[in-house]
Tab-separated table of C-alpha atoms in Angstrom:
chain	number	residue	atom	x	y	z
D	1	MET	CA	-69.328	-94.767	2.776
D	2	LEU	CA	-72.878	-94.633	1.370
D	3	PHE	CA	-75.619	-92.094	2.019
D	4	THR	CA	-78.708	-94.127	2.847
D	5	SER	CA	-81.494	-91.608	2.152
D	6	GLU	CA	-83.950	-92.311	-0.663
D	7	ARG	CA	-82.130	-89.888	-2.939
D	8	SER	CA	-79.107	-87.848	-2.007
D	9	GLU	CA	-78.884	-84.649	-4.043
D	10	LEU	CA	-75.625	-83.014	-5.066
D	11	LEU	CA	-74.756	-80.167	-2.720
D	12	ARG	CA	-73.864	-76.585	-3.649
D	13	ASP	CA	-70.290	-76.205	-4.961
D	14	THR	CA	-70.007	-79.905	-5.762
D	15	VAL	CA	-67.766	-80.214	-8.816
D	16	LEU	CA	-68.306	-82.859	-11.508
D	17	MET	CA	-65.714	-83.441	-14.212
D	18	LEU	CA	-67.713	-83.931	-17.402
D	19	GLU	CA	-65.155	-85.091	-19.983
D	20	ASN	CA	-62.504	-82.911	-18.327
D	21	ILE	CA	-64.886	-79.928	-18.158
D	22	GLU	CA	-65.521	-78.665	-14.652
D	23	CYS	CA	-69.234	-78.407	-13.790
D	24	ARG	CA	-70.034	-76.687	-10.479
D	25	ILE	CA	-73.451	-77.186	-8.822
D	26	LEU	CA	-75.158	-73.927	-7.797
D	27	GLU	CA	-78.523	-75.160	-6.523
D	28	LYS	CA	-81.232	-77.762	-7.017
D	29	LEU	CA	-84.029	-76.569	-9.301
D	30	GLY	CA	-86.386	-79.502	-8.938
D	31	GLU	CA	-86.877	-83.226	-9.216
D	32	GLY	CA	-89.096	-85.826	-10.817
D	33	THR	CA	-89.580	-89.556	-10.735
D	34	SER	CA	-86.458	-90.304	-12.761
D	35	CYS	CA	-84.189	-87.259	-12.426
D	36	ILE	CA	-82.898	-84.437	-10.258
D	37	VAL	CA	-82.382	-81.062	-11.955
D	38	TYR	CA	-79.733	-78.520	-10.933
D	39	LYS	CA	-78.557	-75.061	-11.869
D	40	ALA	CA	-74.834	-75.291	-12.565
D	41	GLN	CA	-71.836	-73.442	-14.002
D	42	MET	CA	-69.574	-74.596	-16.809
D	43	PRO	CA	-66.685	-72.713	-18.436
D	44	ILE	CA	-66.526	-71.663	-22.069
D	45	CYS	CA	-63.335	-70.513	-23.770
D	46	ILE	CA	-63.331	-67.578	-26.205
D	47	ASP	CA	-60.019	-66.456	-27.739
D	48	GLY	CA	-58.087	-68.099	-24.949
D	49	GLN	CA	-60.193	-66.409	-22.280
D	50	THR	CA	-62.468	-68.461	-20.012
D	51	PHE	CA	-65.993	-67.373	-19.056
D	52	ASP	CA	-68.463	-69.105	-16.763
D	53	ARG	CA	-71.876	-69.826	-18.237
D	54	THR	CA	-74.967	-70.947	-16.341
D	55	VAL	CA	-76.613	-74.184	-17.453
D	56	VAL	CA	-79.287	-76.652	-16.369
D	57	LEU	CA	-77.862	-80.056	-15.403
D	58	LYS	CA	-80.192	-83.020	-15.345
D	59	GLU	CA	-79.024	-86.133	-13.495
D	60	LEU	CA	-80.603	-89.567	-14.024
D	61	TYR	CA	-81.411	-90.741	-10.499
D	62	PRO	CA	-84.692	-92.701	-10.354
D	63	LYS	CA	-86.845	-92.931	-7.249
D	64	GLY	CA	-87.821	-96.228	-5.704
D	65	LEU	CA	-84.813	-98.311	-6.763
D	66	GLU	CA	-82.935	-97.959	-3.436
D	67	ILE	CA	-80.039	-96.301	-5.254
D	68	ALA	CA	-77.410	-94.791	-2.966
D	69	ARG	CA	-74.629	-92.282	-3.624
D	70	ASN	CA	-71.106	-92.771	-2.329
D	71	THR	CA	-68.700	-90.065	-1.209
D	72	ASP	CA	-67.259	-89.487	-4.688
D	73	HIS	CA	-70.815	-88.817	-5.973
D	74	CYS	CA	-71.063	-92.101	-7.851
D	75	LEU	CA	-74.461	-93.847	-7.787
D	76	VAL	CA	-74.555	-97.376	-6.401
D	77	ILE	CA	-77.202	-99.495	-8.123
D	78	PRO	CA	-78.467	-102.557	-6.207
D	79	GLU	CA	-78.144	-105.743	-8.226
D	80	GLY	CA	-81.886	-106.287	-8.091
D	81	SER	CA	-82.523	-102.834	-9.573
D	82	GLN	CA	-79.908	-102.946	-12.353
D	83	ALA	CA	-82.237	-104.194	-15.105
D	84	LEU	CA	-84.822	-101.517	-14.318
D	85	PHE	CA	-82.126	-98.840	-14.065
D	86	ASN	CA	-80.906	-99.865	-17.525
D	87	GLN	CA	-84.435	-99.246	-18.810
D	88	TYR	CA	-84.333	-95.785	-17.270
D	89	MET	CA	-81.016	-95.137	-19.043
D	90	SER	CA	-82.485	-96.163	-22.389
D	91	ARG	CA	-85.510	-93.966	-21.785
D	92	PHE	CA	-83.268	-91.035	-20.773
D	93	LYS	CA	-81.344	-91.287	-24.049
D	94	ARG	CA	-84.565	-91.634	-26.035
D	95	ALA	CA	-86.041	-88.591	-24.286
D	96	CYS	CA	-82.965	-86.507	-25.155
D	97	GLN	CA	-83.136	-87.644	-28.753
D	98	ARG	CA	-86.817	-86.715	-29.045
D	99	GLN	CA	-86.283	-83.420	-27.302
D	100	ILE	CA	-83.651	-82.539	-29.910
D	101	GLU	CA	-85.908	-83.776	-32.716
D	102	LEU	CA	-88.824	-81.640	-31.545
D	103	ARG	CA	-86.630	-78.596	-30.998
D	104	ASN	CA	-85.370	-78.905	-34.557
D	105	ASP	CA	-88.975	-78.456	-35.685
D	106	ALA	CA	-89.239	-74.744	-36.546
D	107	ASP	CA	-92.644	-74.555	-34.844
D	108	MET	CA	-91.315	-76.099	-31.625
D	109	THR	CA	-87.957	-74.305	-31.242
D	110	ASN	CA	-89.252	-71.946	-28.562
D	111	ALA	CA	-91.125	-74.695	-26.693
D	112	ALA	CA	-88.431	-77.324	-26.156
D	113	THR	CA	-85.398	-76.559	-24.034
D	114	GLU	CA	-82.083	-77.044	-25.830
D	115	ILE	CA	-79.930	-80.060	-24.982
D	116	GLN	CA	-76.258	-79.236	-25.526
D	117	HIS	CA	-74.581	-82.481	-24.493
D	118	ILE	CA	-75.082	-85.823	-22.751
D	119	TYR	CA	-72.375	-87.128	-20.430
D	120	SER	CA	-71.780	-90.529	-18.842
D	121	LEU	CA	-70.333	-90.200	-15.342
D	122	ASN	CA	-70.774	-91.518	-11.810
D	123	ASN	CA	-72.490	-94.670	-13.046
D	124	THR	CA	-75.318	-92.605	-14.527
D	125	LEU	CA	-76.140	-90.056	-17.233
D	126	TYR	CA	-76.229	-86.255	-17.256
D	127	SER	CA	-77.688	-83.872	-19.825
D	128	VAL	CA	-76.702	-80.215	-20.089
D	129	MET	CA	-79.269	-77.699	-21.288
D	130	GLY	CA	-79.208	-73.943	-21.781
D	131	ILE	CA	-80.884	-72.060	-18.959
D	132	VAL	CA	-84.055	-70.078	-19.611
D	133	THR	CA	-85.321	-67.175	-17.529
D	134	GLY	CA	-88.778	-67.836	-16.142
D	135	LYS	CA	-90.742	-69.489	-13.368
D	136	SER	CA	-91.891	-73.018	-12.907
D	137	TYR	CA	-95.620	-72.854	-13.552
D	138	GLU	CA	-96.059	-75.036	-10.471
D	139	LYS	CA	-95.090	-72.079	-8.258
D	140	GLU	CA	-96.980	-69.403	-10.146
D	141	ARG	CA	-100.341	-67.896	-9.189
D	142	PRO	CA	-101.449	-65.899	-12.262
D	143	GLU	CA	-102.945	-62.500	-11.508
D	144	ASP	CA	-105.763	-62.718	-14.043
D	145	LEU	CA	-107.671	-65.238	-16.122
D	146	ARG	CA	-106.218	-64.050	-19.402
D	147	LYS	CA	-102.742	-65.190	-18.351
D	148	ILE	CA	-104.065	-68.654	-17.463
D	149	LEU	CA	-105.829	-69.012	-20.808
D	150	ASN	CA	-102.722	-67.726	-22.600
D	151	VAL	CA	-100.556	-70.473	-21.095
D	152	GLY	CA	-103.231	-73.046	-21.943
D	153	MET	CA	-103.365	-71.804	-25.525
D	154	SER	CA	-99.569	-72.051	-25.865
D	155	LEU	CA	-99.650	-75.595	-24.453
D	156	ALA	CA	-102.400	-76.604	-26.874
D	157	HIS	CA	-100.415	-75.141	-29.777
D	158	TYR	CA	-97.238	-77.065	-28.974
D	159	ILE	CA	-99.003	-80.298	-28.063
D	160	ALA	CA	-100.878	-80.100	-31.376
D	161	ARG	CA	-97.478	-80.022	-33.095
D	162	CYS	CA	-96.285	-83.011	-31.041
D	163	HIS	CA	-99.363	-84.931	-32.126
D	164	GLU	CA	-98.794	-84.017	-35.772
D	165	ARG	CA	-95.305	-85.554	-35.483
D	166	GLY	CA	-96.786	-88.738	-34.012
D	167	PHE	CA	-95.914	-88.183	-30.331
D	168	LEU	CA	-97.928	-88.121	-27.125
D	169	TYR	CA	-96.514	-86.101	-24.211
D	170	LEU	CA	-98.508	-87.823	-21.431
D	171	ASP	CA	-97.008	-85.923	-18.495
D	172	ILE	CA	-98.268	-82.369	-18.915
D	173	LYS	CA	-98.241	-80.747	-15.483
D	174	PRO	CA	-97.231	-77.374	-13.993
D	175	ALA	CA	-93.893	-78.766	-12.762
D	176	ASN	CA	-92.913	-79.555	-16.374
D	177	ILE	CA	-93.802	-76.096	-17.661
D	178	LEU	CA	-91.517	-73.084	-17.560
D	179	ASN	CA	-93.480	-69.879	-17.964
D	180	ALA	CA	-91.856	-66.586	-18.938
D	181	VAL	CA	-94.108	-63.552	-19.402
D	182	LEU	CA	-92.581	-61.271	-22.016
D	183	PRO	CA	-93.232	-57.547	-22.671
D	184	GLY	CA	-96.657	-56.971	-24.164
D	185	ASP	CA	-98.206	-59.728	-22.055
D	186	ASN	CA	-96.884	-62.392	-24.436
D	187	VAL	CA	-96.220	-65.806	-22.964
D	188	ALA	CA	-93.240	-68.047	-23.656
D	189	VAL	CA	-94.006	-71.582	-22.501
D	190	ARG	CA	-91.219	-74.143	-22.458
D	191	LEU	CA	-91.517	-77.860	-21.850
D	192	PHE	CA	-88.385	-79.297	-20.293
D	193	ASP	CA	-89.199	-82.894	-19.362
D	194	PHE	CA	-89.463	-85.213	-22.343
D	195	ASP	CA	-88.961	-88.503	-20.487
D	196	THR	CA	-92.597	-89.485	-21.044
D	197	VAL	CA	-92.815	-88.519	-24.725
D	198	VAL	CA	-93.761	-91.642	-26.671
D	199	THR	CA	-95.279	-92.572	-29.965
D	200	LYS	CA	-98.914	-93.578	-29.888
D	201	GLY	CA	-97.860	-97.141	-30.664
D	202	GLU	CA	-95.408	-97.216	-27.752
D	203	ALA	CA	-98.077	-95.886	-25.412
D	204	GLN	CA	-100.561	-98.506	-26.475
D	205	LYS	CA	-97.956	-101.182	-25.751
D	206	GLY	CA	-97.631	-99.970	-22.163
D	207	ASP	CA	-94.609	-97.654	-22.343
D	208	VAL	CA	-96.188	-94.852	-20.286
D	209	SER	CA	-95.892	-93.102	-16.943
D	210	TYR	CA	-98.038	-90.416	-15.370
D	211	SER	CA	-98.325	-87.844	-12.590
D	212	GLU	CA	-101.193	-88.008	-10.127
D	213	GLY	CA	-103.641	-85.116	-10.408
D	214	TYR	CA	-103.066	-84.418	-14.114
D	215	ALA	CA	-103.184	-87.764	-15.944
D	216	ALA	CA	-106.276	-88.866	-17.841
D	217	PRO	CA	-108.388	-91.644	-16.273
D	218	GLU	CA	-107.583	-94.051	-19.116
D	219	VAL	CA	-103.829	-93.629	-18.494
D	220	LYS	CA	-104.225	-94.342	-14.778
D	221	LYS	CA	-106.468	-97.336	-15.375
D	222	ALA	CA	-104.076	-98.863	-17.896
D	223	LYS	CA	-101.106	-98.513	-15.525
D	224	GLN	CA	-103.140	-99.891	-12.639
D	225	GLY	CA	-104.248	-102.899	-14.677
D	226	THR	CA	-107.939	-101.983	-14.704
D	227	GLY	CA	-108.028	-100.581	-18.230
D	228	SER	CA	-106.554	-100.981	-21.687
D	229	TYR	CA	-103.475	-99.219	-23.039
D	230	ALA	CA	-105.325	-99.114	-26.364
D	231	ASP	CA	-107.496	-96.330	-24.905
D	232	ILE	CA	-104.521	-93.959	-24.609
D	233	ARG	CA	-104.579	-91.379	-27.399
D	234	GLU	CA	-104.288	-87.663	-28.206
D	235	GLN	CA	-107.300	-86.868	-26.004
D	236	SER	CA	-105.251	-88.084	-23.018
D	237	ASP	CA	-102.990	-85.036	-23.437
D	238	LEU	CA	-106.028	-82.756	-23.749
D	239	PHE	CA	-107.231	-83.996	-20.353
D	240	SER	CA	-103.892	-82.983	-18.845
D	241	ILE	CA	-104.001	-79.502	-20.400
D	242	GLY	CA	-107.517	-79.089	-19.011
D	243	SER	CA	-106.274	-80.244	-15.599
D	244	VAL	CA	-103.522	-77.603	-15.585
D	245	ILE	CA	-106.019	-74.863	-16.502
D	246	PHE	CA	-108.544	-76.174	-13.959
D	247	GLU	CA	-106.011	-76.101	-11.126
D	248	LYS	CA	-104.973	-72.521	-11.834
D	249	ILE	CA	-108.565	-71.260	-12.065
D	250	MET	CA	-110.132	-73.307	-9.262
D	251	GLY	CA	-107.121	-73.431	-6.910
D	252	ARG	CA	-107.193	-77.219	-6.633
D	253	CYS	CA	-106.590	-80.339	-8.700
D	254	SER	CA	-109.640	-81.865	-10.371
D	255	GLN	CA	-111.345	-84.743	-8.559
D	256	ALA	CA	-113.446	-87.665	-9.782
D	257	GLU	CA	-116.679	-85.671	-9.482
D	258	ASP	CA	-115.232	-83.010	-11.809
D	259	HIS	CA	-115.031	-85.604	-14.578
D	260	SER	CA	-118.739	-86.443	-14.614
D	261	LYS	CA	-120.936	-85.554	-17.566
D	262	GLY	CA	-122.919	-82.344	-17.185
D	263	LYS	CA	-120.939	-81.204	-14.133
D	264	ARG	CA	-121.496	-77.599	-13.015
D	265	TRP	CA	-119.121	-75.465	-10.987
D	266	ASP	CA	-119.952	-72.532	-8.748
D	267	PHE	CA	-117.994	-69.490	-9.922
D	268	SER	CA	-119.797	-66.959	-7.699
D	269	GLN	CA	-116.811	-66.648	-5.343
D	270	ASN	CA	-114.073	-67.509	-7.826
D	271	PRO	CA	-111.546	-64.643	-8.009
D	272	TYR	CA	-111.098	-65.102	-11.762
D	273	LEU	CA	-114.724	-65.608	-12.799
D	274	ARG	CA	-117.114	-64.033	-10.295
D	275	ASN	CA	-117.108	-60.737	-12.231
D	276	ALA	CA	-116.613	-62.257	-15.674
D	277	VAL	CA	-119.029	-61.845	-18.553
D	278	PRO	CA	-121.630	-64.694	-18.471
D	279	GLN	CA	-120.523	-66.085	-21.853
D	280	LEU	CA	-117.048	-66.558	-20.402
D	281	GLN	CA	-118.422	-68.437	-17.394
D	282	LYS	CA	-120.399	-70.693	-19.733
D	283	GLY	CA	-117.350	-71.094	-21.958
D	284	ILE	CA	-115.133	-72.130	-19.037
D	285	THR	CA	-117.767	-74.667	-17.959
D	286	GLU	CA	-117.760	-76.111	-21.480
D	287	LEU	CA	-113.939	-76.092	-21.519
D	288	PHE	CA	-113.785	-78.129	-18.315
D	289	ARG	CA	-116.443	-80.548	-19.534
D	290	LYS	CA	-114.679	-81.145	-22.845
D	291	THR	CA	-111.197	-81.651	-21.408
D	292	LEU	CA	-111.888	-83.355	-18.072
D	293	ALA	CA	-114.558	-85.745	-19.345
D	294	ARG	CA	-114.080	-89.280	-18.069
D	295	ASN	CA	-114.763	-90.671	-21.559
D	296	PRO	CA	-112.072	-89.642	-24.112
D	297	ASN	CA	-114.751	-89.531	-26.832
D	298	SER	CA	-116.462	-86.673	-24.972
D	299	ARG	CA	-113.361	-84.453	-25.116
D	300	TYR	CA	-112.227	-82.123	-27.862
D	301	VAL	CA	-111.347	-83.893	-31.087
D	302	SER	CA	-107.860	-82.374	-31.255
D	303	ALA	CA	-105.429	-80.015	-29.567
D	304	GLN	CA	-106.065	-77.587	-32.434
D	305	GLU	CA	-109.781	-77.478	-31.554
D	306	LEU	CA	-108.854	-76.835	-27.916
D	307	LYS	CA	-106.516	-74.029	-28.986
D	308	GLU	CA	-109.256	-72.377	-31.052
D	309	THR	CA	-111.638	-72.591	-28.087
D	310	LEU	CA	-109.081	-70.938	-25.807
D	311	GLU	CA	-108.566	-68.151	-28.351
D	312	LYS	CA	-112.311	-67.381	-28.214
D	313	LEU	CA	-112.282	-67.427	-24.413
D	314	MET	CA	-109.308	-65.040	-24.432
D	315	LYS	CA	-111.412	-62.481	-26.323
D	316	LEU	CA	-114.231	-62.842	-23.796
D	317	ALA	CA	-111.737	-62.389	-20.954
D	318	ASP	CA	-110.885	-58.956	-22.382
D	319	ILE	CA	-114.451	-57.711	-21.870
D	320	ARG	CA	-114.604	-55.491	-18.802
D	321	VAL	CA	-117.961	-53.699	-19.211
D	322	PHE	CA	-121.140	-55.724	-19.754
D	323	LEU	CA	-124.815	-55.881	-18.827
D	324	LYS	CA	-125.278	-57.240	-15.315
D	325	LYS	CA	-127.145	-60.538	-15.105
D	326	GLN	CA	-129.836	-60.754	-12.433
D	327	ARG	CA	-131.443	-63.763	-10.787
D	328	ILE	CA	-135.176	-63.196	-11.166
D	329	ALA	CA	-138.116	-65.127	-9.696
D	330	PRO	CA	-141.722	-64.359	-8.657
D	331	CYS	CA	-141.896	-62.426	-5.392
D	332	THR	CA	-145.207	-63.921	-4.248
D	333	PRO	CA	-145.040	-67.241	-2.333
D	334	LYS	CA	-145.939	-70.274	-4.440
D	335	SER	CA	-148.735	-71.144	-2.028
D	336	ILE	CA	-150.464	-67.924	-3.035
D	337	TYR	CA	-149.210	-66.996	-6.480
D	338	MET	CA	-151.068	-68.543	-9.406
D	339	THR	CA	-148.669	-69.571	-12.143
D	340	ARG	CA	-149.481	-68.693	-15.758
D	341	LYS	CA	-147.653	-71.574	-17.433
D	342	THR	CA	-149.789	-71.488	-20.570
D	343	VAL	CA	-148.750	-67.869	-21.040
D	344	LEU	CA	-145.017	-68.501	-20.644
D	345	SER	CA	-144.712	-70.491	-23.862
D	346	GLN	CA	-146.675	-67.783	-25.685
D	347	ILE	CA	-144.242	-65.152	-24.416
D	348	ALA	CA	-141.311	-67.271	-25.603
D	349	GLU	CA	-142.854	-67.713	-29.068
D	350	LYS	CA	-143.666	-64.015	-29.436
D	351	LEU	CA	-140.181	-62.922	-28.332
D	352	LYS	CA	-138.564	-65.401	-30.703
D	353	GLU	CA	-140.587	-63.987	-33.586
D	354	TYR	CA	-140.667	-60.262	-32.808
D	355	HIS	CA	-137.941	-59.715	-30.150
D	356	MET	CA	-140.244	-57.204	-28.428
D	357	LEU	CA	-143.460	-57.874	-26.507
D	358	HIS	CA	-145.915	-55.861	-24.405
D	359	LEU	CA	-147.477	-57.956	-21.629
D	360	TYR	CA	-150.731	-56.088	-21.216
D	361	ALA	CA	-153.468	-56.252	-18.553
D	362	ILE	CA	-155.315	-54.152	-16.027
D	363	GLY	CA	-153.753	-53.538	-12.616
D	364	GLY	CA	-153.564	-56.572	-10.345
D	365	SER	CA	-153.633	-59.121	-13.191
D	366	GLY	CA	-150.232	-60.620	-12.511
D	367	LYS	CA	-148.180	-58.970	-15.273
D	368	SER	CA	-145.036	-58.422	-13.226
D	369	GLU	CA	-145.114	-61.848	-11.584
D	370	THR	CA	-145.696	-63.520	-14.957
D	371	ALA	CA	-142.710	-61.667	-16.443
D	372	ARG	CA	-140.574	-62.697	-13.477
D	373	GLU	CA	-141.752	-66.296	-13.752
D	374	PHE	CA	-140.854	-66.276	-17.445
D	375	ALA	CA	-137.351	-65.014	-16.587
D	376	GLN	CA	-136.978	-67.801	-14.032
D	377	GLN	CA	-138.284	-70.596	-16.256
D	378	TYR	CA	-136.241	-69.577	-19.313
D	379	ALA	CA	-133.079	-68.499	-17.452
D	380	GLU	CA	-130.927	-71.150	-19.155
D	381	GLN	CA	-131.688	-69.669	-22.571
D	382	TYR	CA	-130.320	-66.237	-21.678
D	383	ASP	CA	-126.786	-65.119	-20.884
D	384	PHE	CA	-128.091	-61.753	-19.683
D	385	ILE	CA	-131.351	-61.036	-17.850
D	386	GLN	CA	-132.167	-57.698	-16.274
D	387	SER	CA	-135.442	-56.278	-14.992
D	388	VAL	CA	-135.894	-52.524	-14.500
D	389	PHE	CA	-138.802	-50.280	-13.553
D	390	TYR	CA	-139.866	-47.702	-16.079
D	391	SER	CA	-138.519	-44.400	-14.780
D	392	GLY	CA	-140.029	-41.332	-16.446
D	393	SER	CA	-138.881	-42.096	-20.007
D	394	LEU	CA	-137.521	-45.032	-21.970
D	395	LYS	CA	-134.326	-43.094	-22.633
D	396	LYS	CA	-133.702	-42.655	-18.907
D	397	THR	CA	-134.680	-46.285	-18.228
D	398	ILE	CA	-132.081	-47.550	-20.721
D	399	ALA	CA	-129.527	-45.017	-19.469
D	400	ASN	CA	-129.898	-46.471	-15.967
D	401	LEU	CA	-129.408	-50.118	-16.918
D	402	ASP	CA	-126.875	-51.753	-14.602
D	403	PHE	CA	-123.583	-52.605	-16.312
D	404	VAL	CA	-120.711	-54.401	-14.592
D	405	GLY	CA	-117.376	-52.612	-14.880
D	406	LEU	CA	-118.673	-49.038	-14.759
D	407	GLU	CA	-117.609	-46.826	-11.884
D	408	ASP	CA	-120.459	-45.913	-9.554
D	409	LYS	CA	-120.421	-42.284	-10.636
D	410	ASN	CA	-120.871	-43.358	-14.272
D	411	ARG	CA	-123.567	-45.985	-13.773
D	412	PHE	CA	-126.745	-43.955	-13.298
D	413	ALA	CA	-128.051	-40.783	-14.934
D	414	HIS	CA	-129.729	-37.838	-13.189
D	415	THR	CA	-129.404	-34.770	-15.402
D	416	ASP	CA	-130.622	-34.533	-18.999
D	417	GLU	CA	-127.002	-34.360	-20.162
D	418	GLU	CA	-126.117	-37.557	-18.261
D	419	ILE	CA	-129.223	-39.294	-19.604
D	420	ASP	CA	-128.266	-38.495	-23.207
D	421	ARG	CA	-124.654	-39.549	-22.713
D	422	LEU	CA	-125.379	-42.813	-20.889
D	423	TYR	CA	-128.223	-43.742	-23.207
D	424	LYS	CA	-125.988	-43.437	-26.270
D	425	TYR	CA	-123.195	-45.386	-24.551
D	426	LYS	CA	-125.334	-48.239	-23.201
D	427	TYR	CA	-127.503	-48.454	-26.317
D	428	GLY	CA	-124.271	-48.718	-28.312
D	429	LEU	CA	-123.101	-51.604	-26.107
D	430	LEU	CA	-126.422	-53.431	-26.533
D	431	GLY	CA	-126.015	-53.061	-30.295
D	432	ASN	CA	-122.954	-55.343	-30.251
D	433	GLN	CA	-124.505	-58.436	-31.853
D	434	SER	CA	-121.540	-60.623	-30.966
D	435	MET	CA	-122.404	-59.991	-27.302
D	436	TYR	CA	-126.108	-59.227	-27.119
D	437	GLY	CA	-128.826	-60.837	-29.196
D	438	ASP	CA	-131.511	-63.385	-28.461
D	439	ASN	CA	-129.313	-64.385	-25.507
D	440	THR	CA	-130.381	-61.185	-23.726
D	441	LEU	CA	-133.702	-60.515	-21.947
D	442	LEU	CA	-134.560	-56.999	-20.805
D	443	ILE	CA	-137.764	-56.643	-18.760
D	444	ILE	CA	-139.134	-53.090	-18.511
D	445	ASP	CA	-141.698	-53.331	-15.728
D	446	ASN	CA	-144.662	-51.013	-15.148
D	447	TYR	CA	-144.369	-49.246	-18.501
D	448	ASP	CA	-147.207	-46.840	-17.809
D	449	TYR	CA	-146.331	-43.717	-19.734
D	450	ASN	CA	-148.192	-40.510	-20.579
D	451	ALA	CA	-150.484	-41.573	-23.420
D	452	ASP	CA	-151.077	-38.044	-24.721
D	453	PRO	CA	-149.572	-38.040	-28.269
D	454	GLU	CA	-148.629	-34.397	-27.780
D	455	SER	CA	-146.652	-35.006	-24.615
D	456	GLU	CA	-142.851	-34.895	-24.724
D	457	GLU	CA	-142.642	-38.261	-22.911
D	458	TYR	CA	-144.839	-39.974	-25.493
D	459	LYS	CA	-142.948	-38.537	-28.479
D	460	GLN	CA	-139.557	-39.475	-27.057
D	461	ASN	CA	-140.723	-42.997	-26.163
D	462	ILE	CA	-141.946	-43.604	-29.732
D	463	THR	CA	-138.438	-42.768	-30.989
D	464	ILE	CA	-136.750	-45.017	-28.419
D	465	ILE	CA	-139.144	-47.901	-29.180
D	466	GLN	CA	-138.098	-47.743	-32.842
D	467	GLN	CA	-134.437	-47.783	-31.819
D	468	LEU	CA	-134.984	-50.756	-29.478
D	469	LYS	CA	-136.595	-52.650	-32.355
D	470	ASP	CA	-133.305	-52.303	-34.251
D	471	LEU	CA	-131.514	-54.257	-31.514
D	472	HIS	CA	-131.474	-58.061	-31.504
D	473	ILE	CA	-132.195	-58.429	-27.800
D	474	HIS	CA	-135.514	-59.574	-26.323
D	475	VAL	CA	-137.451	-56.715	-24.671
D	476	LEU	CA	-140.475	-57.587	-22.528
D	477	PHE	CA	-142.704	-54.744	-21.283
D	478	THR	CA	-145.352	-55.079	-18.580
D	479	THR	CA	-147.958	-52.357	-19.041
D	480	ARG	CA	-151.540	-51.247	-18.402
D	481	ARG	CA	-151.612	-49.412	-21.718
D	482	LYS	CA	-152.465	-51.533	-24.722
D	483	PRO	CA	-150.134	-50.747	-27.623
D	484	SER	CA	-151.400	-50.160	-31.140
D	485	ASP	CA	-149.145	-52.930	-32.524
D	486	SER	CA	-151.183	-56.049	-31.725
D	487	THR	CA	-148.497	-58.396	-33.075
D	488	ARG	CA	-146.210	-57.359	-30.228
D	489	CYS	CA	-148.880	-57.549	-27.546
D	490	LEU	CA	-150.104	-60.369	-25.281
D	491	ASP	CA	-153.321	-59.749	-23.341
D	492	LEU	CA	-153.333	-61.280	-19.864
D	493	SER	CA	-156.867	-60.191	-19.013
D	494	ASN	CA	-158.468	-63.539	-19.772
D	495	LEU	CA	-157.650	-66.792	-18.005
D	496	SER	CA	-157.580	-70.099	-19.871
D	497	PRO	CA	-159.998	-72.835	-18.693
D	498	GLU	CA	-157.073	-74.679	-17.096
D	499	GLU	CA	-155.925	-71.556	-15.261
D	500	LEU	CA	-159.467	-70.770	-14.178
D	501	SER	CA	-159.848	-74.269	-12.715
D	502	HIS	CA	-156.514	-73.888	-10.942
D	503	TRP	CA	-157.588	-70.477	-9.652
D	504	TRP	CA	-160.774	-71.899	-8.088
D	505	MET	CA	-158.867	-74.736	-6.428
D	506	LYS	CA	-156.392	-72.301	-4.861
D	507	SER	CA	-159.042	-69.760	-3.894
D	508	SER	CA	-160.828	-72.400	-1.852
D	509	ARG	CA	-157.709	-72.768	0.295
D	510	CYS	CA	-156.345	-69.250	0.599
D	511	PRO	CA	-156.646	-65.749	-0.843
D	512	ILE	CA	-155.149	-65.327	-4.321
D	513	THR	CA	-152.637	-62.610	-5.058
D	514	ILE	CA	-152.161	-61.891	-8.756
D	515	ARG	CA	-149.944	-59.023	-9.827
């Protein structure tokens, strides 16, 4: 009697006699295109005493060949499928051999599951492997971004070693990854399906298979007959690693539009990235672009380069407190507001040279709107942009800068003691050059202080100005008080001929508002 389903799995408590050793099936762990994987029990004898040990049993049982299983568990291969089944058997043996070879590599011992024996039974092949505690990465939803990047980094490390030994993996996907999180947040990643591991030469002769959703475009095209196998290379594995990371972060497999050059992704609602430091968001965008690129030449050069990138992103993922980035634009409608485009480039040049600039003019000259327009036009050049109103003293203004990751009660200062404490803390953060430099724009609006040199406000501000000059960030003041340092001052009082002409054209249509 034959079971006629596509594939009939071995049921719980089924016993196979593997060279006179009893192997009892406990449960099915998973399945792939060529095999079904089970948890099983096999005895081991120590000093005449028998103990049961738990193992992983992998059974060669390909899909799509109309193979049936009879009542004594033996596979029945249709005559028309025998030649192809023989190819699967050869590939199964080759995969076991390469799995052993890679495990024997000292740098790969912890990555490749251990094959203990191969058995021929039931008209097919079985491999026995030691069981490893952990979860299939396919079923795991990591709790934070650092864990996702950690798995990606481990994958890149082991795939780099495969490439050094002349192999391509070509079927990197969550279902082929066993993830065990160890004490100390360390990650042990194991690869347990080596059926697709081939040399680069074998791949370029057509000996490849792939899984939808994770395979590189060039692999799919070659298998579908619309591309060349010669395009398959190390970068094909990097695409798959990027696809695994993408799925865990974005909650979906990548689509064709995700592979386009210059693609942007919206992270504003992403649970892993919406509150992440801006450099990390930019870094993840670059990571996706350089792994998921349609053209292999646009991807990372090697798995080692990918690993180094992930290490840098891991450090950024550890940052919990950072300057909040604001979206800034002119408040006045474009139909009324007169742009000062000729001034914007001057602001950029001055900030590049001096890092600090006072945008000076009388009231109603458009200082604030010009500063906001500058922030909007040059937003891509800054990881951090924040605009604050001057509030009594520069020390208090800096103390009240908005930082992500601070509890509400610790964000803003009210008493002199709080002002001193928060100023020192936030000034210290801004002094971290690896985080904040010419990638940071701080606008201090309406800097109209007490100009009496004997006043306490004036004296304190002079001290803070000197300290701000020691930072590497860009500081843009809008003020009605002309500073003594003319090199760090831009006078908005006069309009250029072009701006004047534009002003007259607009004024003939509607009232002009310049702030």
